[in-house]
């Protein structure tokens, strides 16, 4: 069964740090881009960051640039999100998602086809 | 950066009715970069449609997507009780290479 399981969420004070993990199983993790997506309480979805299969390319939403770092360990089938200088507005459920992109008949497709259940991050004093 | 605007914000319909959800982009979007997701309370999002019109694995054929350029539509032909949820459109922008989501449409039981 294809599965993503996040962990590492919790309560942290403003300015603090937290490291999220996502364990992948049921598919060849090293063959896929991966993304983090978050959802603040009562709000919509916001893409946070993604990383290429070999870790050579990483992209971030502007609001987390310089504070968050995405990484992966293909040997451990794991994705990470190191979050520093946390702010109240970073409070959210954080999902990891398989970032599916493929080329078919001269057309590139991009979407997220597998999602974890999420881990909750609360930034508060 | 492309902005996606979904309408209506809330749609109130009865089971058996047809639902039409709109997603409008601030600039033209490649159809192959446009996806739709369903999210129920307390659950992760689920992929419904990719490439604007291709159903994901296991998605019932009452769900269909259409559109091109700046206007995209998700249609649910005949609503089932389990279809009442929040729906998001999403696009991938190659420059910059980031994803953006619409703000969502809540489909509620009338």
Short mmCIF file of C-alpha atoms in Angstrom, two decimals:
data_model
loop_
_atom_site.label_atom_id
_atom_site.label_comp_id
_atom_site.label_asym_id
_atom_site.label_seq_id
_atom_site.Cartn_x
_atom_site.Cartn_y
_atom_site.Cartn_z
CA UNK A 1 0.00 0.00 0.00
CA UNK A 2 1.30 3.41 -0.95
CA UNK A 3 1.56 5.45 2.23
CA UNK A 4 3.00 8.65 3.69
CA UNK A 5 3.16 9.16 7.45
CA UNK A 6 4.15 12.50 8.96
CA UNK A 7 5.54 13.03 12.43
CA UNK A 8 7.35 15.63 14.50
CA UNK A 9 4.62 18.20 15.01
CA UNK A 10 3.93 19.83 18.35
CA UNK A 11 3.77 23.03 20.36
CA UNK A 12 6.70 25.42 19.99
CA UNK A 13 7.32 28.98 21.11
CA UNK A 14 7.68 31.81 18.61
CA UNK A 15 11.26 31.90 17.37
CA UNK A 16 11.72 28.21 18.03
CA UNK A 17 12.51 25.31 15.74
CA UNK A 18 10.91 22.04 14.78
CA UNK A 19 11.79 19.24 12.39
CA UNK A 20 9.03 17.37 10.60
CA UNK A 21 9.51 13.93 9.10
CA UNK A 22 7.55 11.99 6.50
CA UNK A 23 8.04 8.24 6.10
CA UNK A 24 7.19 6.84 2.69
CA UNK A 25 6.30 3.25 1.88
CA UNK A 26 4.77 1.20 -0.91
CA UNK A 27 6.51 3.02 -3.76
CA UNK A 28 10.01 3.83 -4.99
CA UNK A 29 10.55 7.01 -2.98
CA UNK A 30 13.74 7.98 -4.79
CA UNK A 31 11.85 8.24 -8.10
CA UNK A 32 9.56 11.09 -7.09
CA UNK A 33 9.61 14.76 -6.29
CA UNK A 34 8.06 15.40 -2.88
CA UNK A 35 6.22 18.38 -1.41
CA UNK A 36 5.08 19.84 1.88
CA UNK A 37 1.67 21.52 1.99
CA UNK A 38 0.14 23.22 5.03
CA UNK A 39 -3.29 24.28 6.17
CA UNK A 40 -3.80 26.86 8.89
CA UNK A 41 -6.82 26.33 11.16
CA UNK A 42 -10.02 26.97 9.23
CA UNK A 43 -8.08 28.05 6.13
CA UNK A 44 -7.23 26.68 2.72
CA UNK A 45 -4.25 24.76 1.43
CA UNK A 46 -0.87 26.38 0.95
CA UNK A 47 2.06 24.71 -0.81
CA UNK A 48 5.23 25.19 1.26
CA UNK A 49 8.17 23.53 -0.47
CA UNK A 50 9.26 20.73 -2.76
CA UNK A 51 12.39 18.78 -3.58
CA UNK A 52 13.65 16.88 -6.58
CA UNK A 53 14.36 13.16 -6.52
CA UNK A 54 18.08 13.55 -5.80
CA UNK A 55 17.73 16.68 -3.66
CA UNK A 56 19.48 18.87 -6.23
CA UNK A 57 16.54 21.26 -6.64
CA UNK A 58 14.43 22.77 -3.89
CA UNK A 59 11.74 25.43 -4.06
CA UNK A 60 9.88 27.35 -1.37
CA UNK A 61 6.91 29.63 -0.98
CA UNK A 62 8.15 33.17 -0.32
CA UNK A 63 6.83 33.29 3.26
CA UNK A 64 9.17 30.51 4.44
CA UNK A 65 12.31 31.24 2.41
CA UNK A 66 15.36 31.51 4.64
CA UNK A 67 13.53 29.91 7.58
CA UNK A 68 12.48 26.44 6.36
CA UNK A 69 14.67 23.81 4.72
CA UNK A 70 13.36 20.77 2.89
CA UNK A 71 15.53 17.67 2.61
CA UNK A 72 15.27 13.95 1.98
CA UNK A 73 17.11 10.71 2.70
CA UNK A 74 16.37 8.24 -0.07
CA UNK A 75 18.10 5.43 1.80
CA UNK A 76 15.59 5.87 4.60
CA UNK A 77 12.60 6.67 2.35
CA UNK A 78 12.13 9.84 4.32
CA UNK A 79 11.32 13.50 3.69
CA UNK A 80 12.04 16.27 6.17
CA UNK A 81 11.14 19.88 6.85
CA UNK A 82 13.40 21.82 9.18
CA UNK A 83 11.50 24.84 10.44
CA UNK A 84 13.41 27.65 12.19
CA UNK A 85 12.40 31.09 13.44
CA UNK A 86 8.82 29.92 13.73
CA UNK A 87 6.01 32.45 13.81
CA UNK A 88 2.40 32.28 14.94
CA UNK A 89 1.34 32.30 11.29
CA UNK A 90 3.19 29.02 10.73
CA UNK A 91 0.59 27.29 12.90
CA UNK A 92 -1.00 24.66 10.66
CA UNK A 93 -1.44 21.04 9.78
CA UNK A 94 1.52 20.07 7.63
CA UNK A 95 1.01 17.41 4.96
CA UNK A 96 3.63 15.68 2.93
CA UNK A 97 2.58 14.76 -0.59
CA UNK A 98 4.00 12.88 -3.52
CA UNK A 99 4.67 15.48 -6.19
CA UNK A 100 3.82 13.59 -9.34
CA UNK A 101 5.14 14.90 -12.60
CA UNK A 102 5.43 13.01 -15.83
CA UNK A 103 5.76 13.46 -19.54
CA UNK A 104 3.21 11.94 -21.88
CA UNK A 105 2.61 12.67 -25.56
CA UNK A 106 4.66 15.86 -25.46
CA UNK A 107 2.75 17.08 -22.42
CA UNK A 108 4.01 17.57 -18.88
CA UNK A 109 1.63 16.89 -16.00
CA UNK A 110 2.04 18.16 -12.43
CA UNK A 111 -0.09 17.22 -9.43
CA UNK A 112 0.01 15.63 -5.97
CA UNK A 113 -1.39 12.15 -5.99
CA UNK A 114 -0.57 10.72 -2.55
CA UNK A 115 -0.99 12.57 0.74
CA UNK A 116 -0.20 11.80 4.34
CA UNK A 117 -2.69 12.43 7.14
CA UNK A 118 -0.73 15.42 8.40
CA UNK A 119 1.01 16.55 11.56
CA UNK A 120 -0.02 19.60 13.59
CA UNK A 121 2.36 22.43 14.36
CA UNK A 122 1.29 25.06 16.88
CA UNK A 123 3.43 28.14 17.42
CA UNK A 124 2.41 29.90 20.60
CA UNK A 125 3.82 31.24 23.82
CA UNK B 1 2.64 34.66 -9.70
CA UNK B 2 -0.67 33.25 -10.85
CA UNK B 3 -3.66 33.63 -8.53
CA UNK B 4 -6.54 31.15 -8.64
CA UNK B 5 -10.00 32.39 -7.67
CA UNK B 6 -12.70 29.82 -6.98
CA UNK B 7 -16.41 30.48 -7.06
CA UNK B 8 -18.77 30.30 -5.44
CA UNK B 9 -17.30 30.30 -1.95
CA UNK B 10 -20.13 28.08 -0.76
CA UNK B 11 -22.53 26.03 -2.85
CA UNK B 12 -25.69 24.62 -1.28
CA UNK B 13 -27.26 21.75 -3.17
CA UNK B 14 -29.24 18.58 -2.55
CA UNK B 15 -28.19 14.99 -3.24
CA UNK B 16 -28.97 14.08 -6.81
CA UNK B 17 -28.40 17.61 -8.12
CA UNK B 18 -25.61 18.74 -10.42
CA UNK B 19 -22.73 20.81 -9.01
CA UNK B 20 -20.62 23.19 -11.07
CA UNK B 21 -17.52 24.67 -9.42
CA UNK B 22 -15.40 27.34 -11.07
CA UNK B 23 -11.68 28.10 -10.91
CA UNK B 24 -10.40 31.22 -12.63
CA UNK B 25 -6.72 32.00 -13.09
CA UNK B 26 -5.21 35.50 -13.19
CA UNK B 27 -3.14 34.45 -16.23
CA UNK B 28 -3.40 31.65 -18.72
CA UNK B 29 -2.56 28.23 -17.27
CA UNK B 30 -1.53 25.16 -19.17
CA UNK B 31 -4.33 22.64 -18.84
CA UNK B 32 -1.87 19.91 -17.97
CA UNK B 33 -0.82 21.94 -14.91
CA UNK B 34 -4.34 22.19 -13.41
CA UNK B 35 -5.64 19.76 -10.75
CA UNK B 36 -8.66 19.47 -8.44
CA UNK B 37 -8.75 18.05 -4.90
CA UNK B 38 -11.50 17.11 -2.46
CA UNK B 39 -11.08 17.54 1.28
CA UNK B 40 -13.44 16.32 3.96
CA UNK B 41 -13.28 17.58 7.57
CA UNK B 42 -10.34 16.15 9.47
CA UNK B 43 -8.96 14.41 6.39
CA UNK B 44 -6.12 14.99 3.99
CA UNK B 45 -6.91 16.27 0.50
CA UNK B 46 -7.61 13.67 -2.18
CA UNK B 47 -6.70 14.06 -5.83
CA UNK B 48 -9.76 14.05 -8.08
CA UNK B 49 -8.69 15.47 -11.43
CA UNK B 50 -5.33 16.19 -13.04
CA UNK B 51 -4.50 17.70 -16.40
CA UNK B 52 -7.76 19.66 -16.07
CA UNK B 53 -9.87 16.72 -17.24
CA UNK B 54 -8.29 13.36 -16.35
CA UNK B 55 -9.81 11.50 -13.43
CA UNK B 56 -7.43 10.10 -10.85
CA UNK B 57 -7.43 6.41 -10.06
CA UNK B 58 -10.60 5.28 -8.32
CA UNK B 59 -12.53 8.52 -8.83
CA UNK B 60 -16.17 7.94 -9.90
CA UNK B 61 -17.16 9.10 -13.35
CA UNK B 62 -19.74 11.52 -11.93
CA UNK B 63 -16.71 13.80 -11.41
CA UNK B 64 -15.48 15.59 -14.50
CA UNK B 65 -13.16 18.49 -15.22
CA UNK B 66 -13.02 20.84 -18.14
CA UNK B 67 -11.67 24.18 -19.26
CA UNK B 68 -8.62 25.87 -20.66
CA UNK B 69 -6.70 29.12 -20.52
CA UNK B 70 -7.98 30.98 -17.48
CA UNK B 71 -11.31 29.24 -16.84
CA UNK B 72 -11.66 25.75 -15.45
CA UNK B 73 -14.67 23.84 -14.12
CA UNK B 74 -15.24 20.85 -11.90
CA UNK B 75 -18.62 19.22 -12.43
CA UNK B 76 -20.26 16.60 -10.26
CA UNK B 77 -23.08 15.24 -12.35
CA UNK B 78 -25.27 13.80 -9.63
CA UNK B 79 -24.36 14.52 -6.03
CA UNK B 80 -23.97 11.67 -3.58
CA UNK B 81 -24.03 12.28 0.20
CA UNK B 82 -20.27 11.62 0.40
CA UNK B 83 -19.52 14.41 -2.12
CA UNK B 84 -20.25 17.22 0.32
CA UNK B 85 -16.81 18.58 1.11
CA UNK B 86 -14.42 21.40 0.23
CA UNK B 87 -12.92 21.43 -3.25
CA UNK B 88 -9.65 23.08 -4.26
CA UNK B 89 -8.13 23.78 -7.63
CA UNK B 90 -4.34 23.90 -7.94
CA UNK B 91 -1.96 24.98 -10.62
CA UNK B 92 1.76 24.49 -11.21
CA UNK B 93 3.61 27.56 -12.39
CA UNK B 94 6.82 26.90 -14.29
CA UNK B 95 8.15 30.40 -13.67
CA UNK B 96 8.54 30.48 -10.75
CA UNK B 97 8.27 26.69 -10.37
CA UNK B 98 5.77 26.70 -7.52
CA UNK B 99 2.28 25.44 -6.83
CA UNK B 100 -0.68 27.63 -5.91
CA UNK B 101 -4.13 26.65 -4.68
CA UNK B 102 -7.45 28.38 -5.00
CA UNK B 103 -9.15 29.38 -1.77
CA UNK B 104 -11.64 26.52 -2.02
CA UNK B 105 -15.36 26.00 -2.58
CA UNK B 106 -17.40 24.46 0.20
CA UNK B 107 -20.12 22.19 -1.14
CA UNK B 108 -22.80 21.83 1.53
CA UNK B 109 -26.06 19.98 1.80
CA UNK B 110 -29.09 22.18 1.24
#
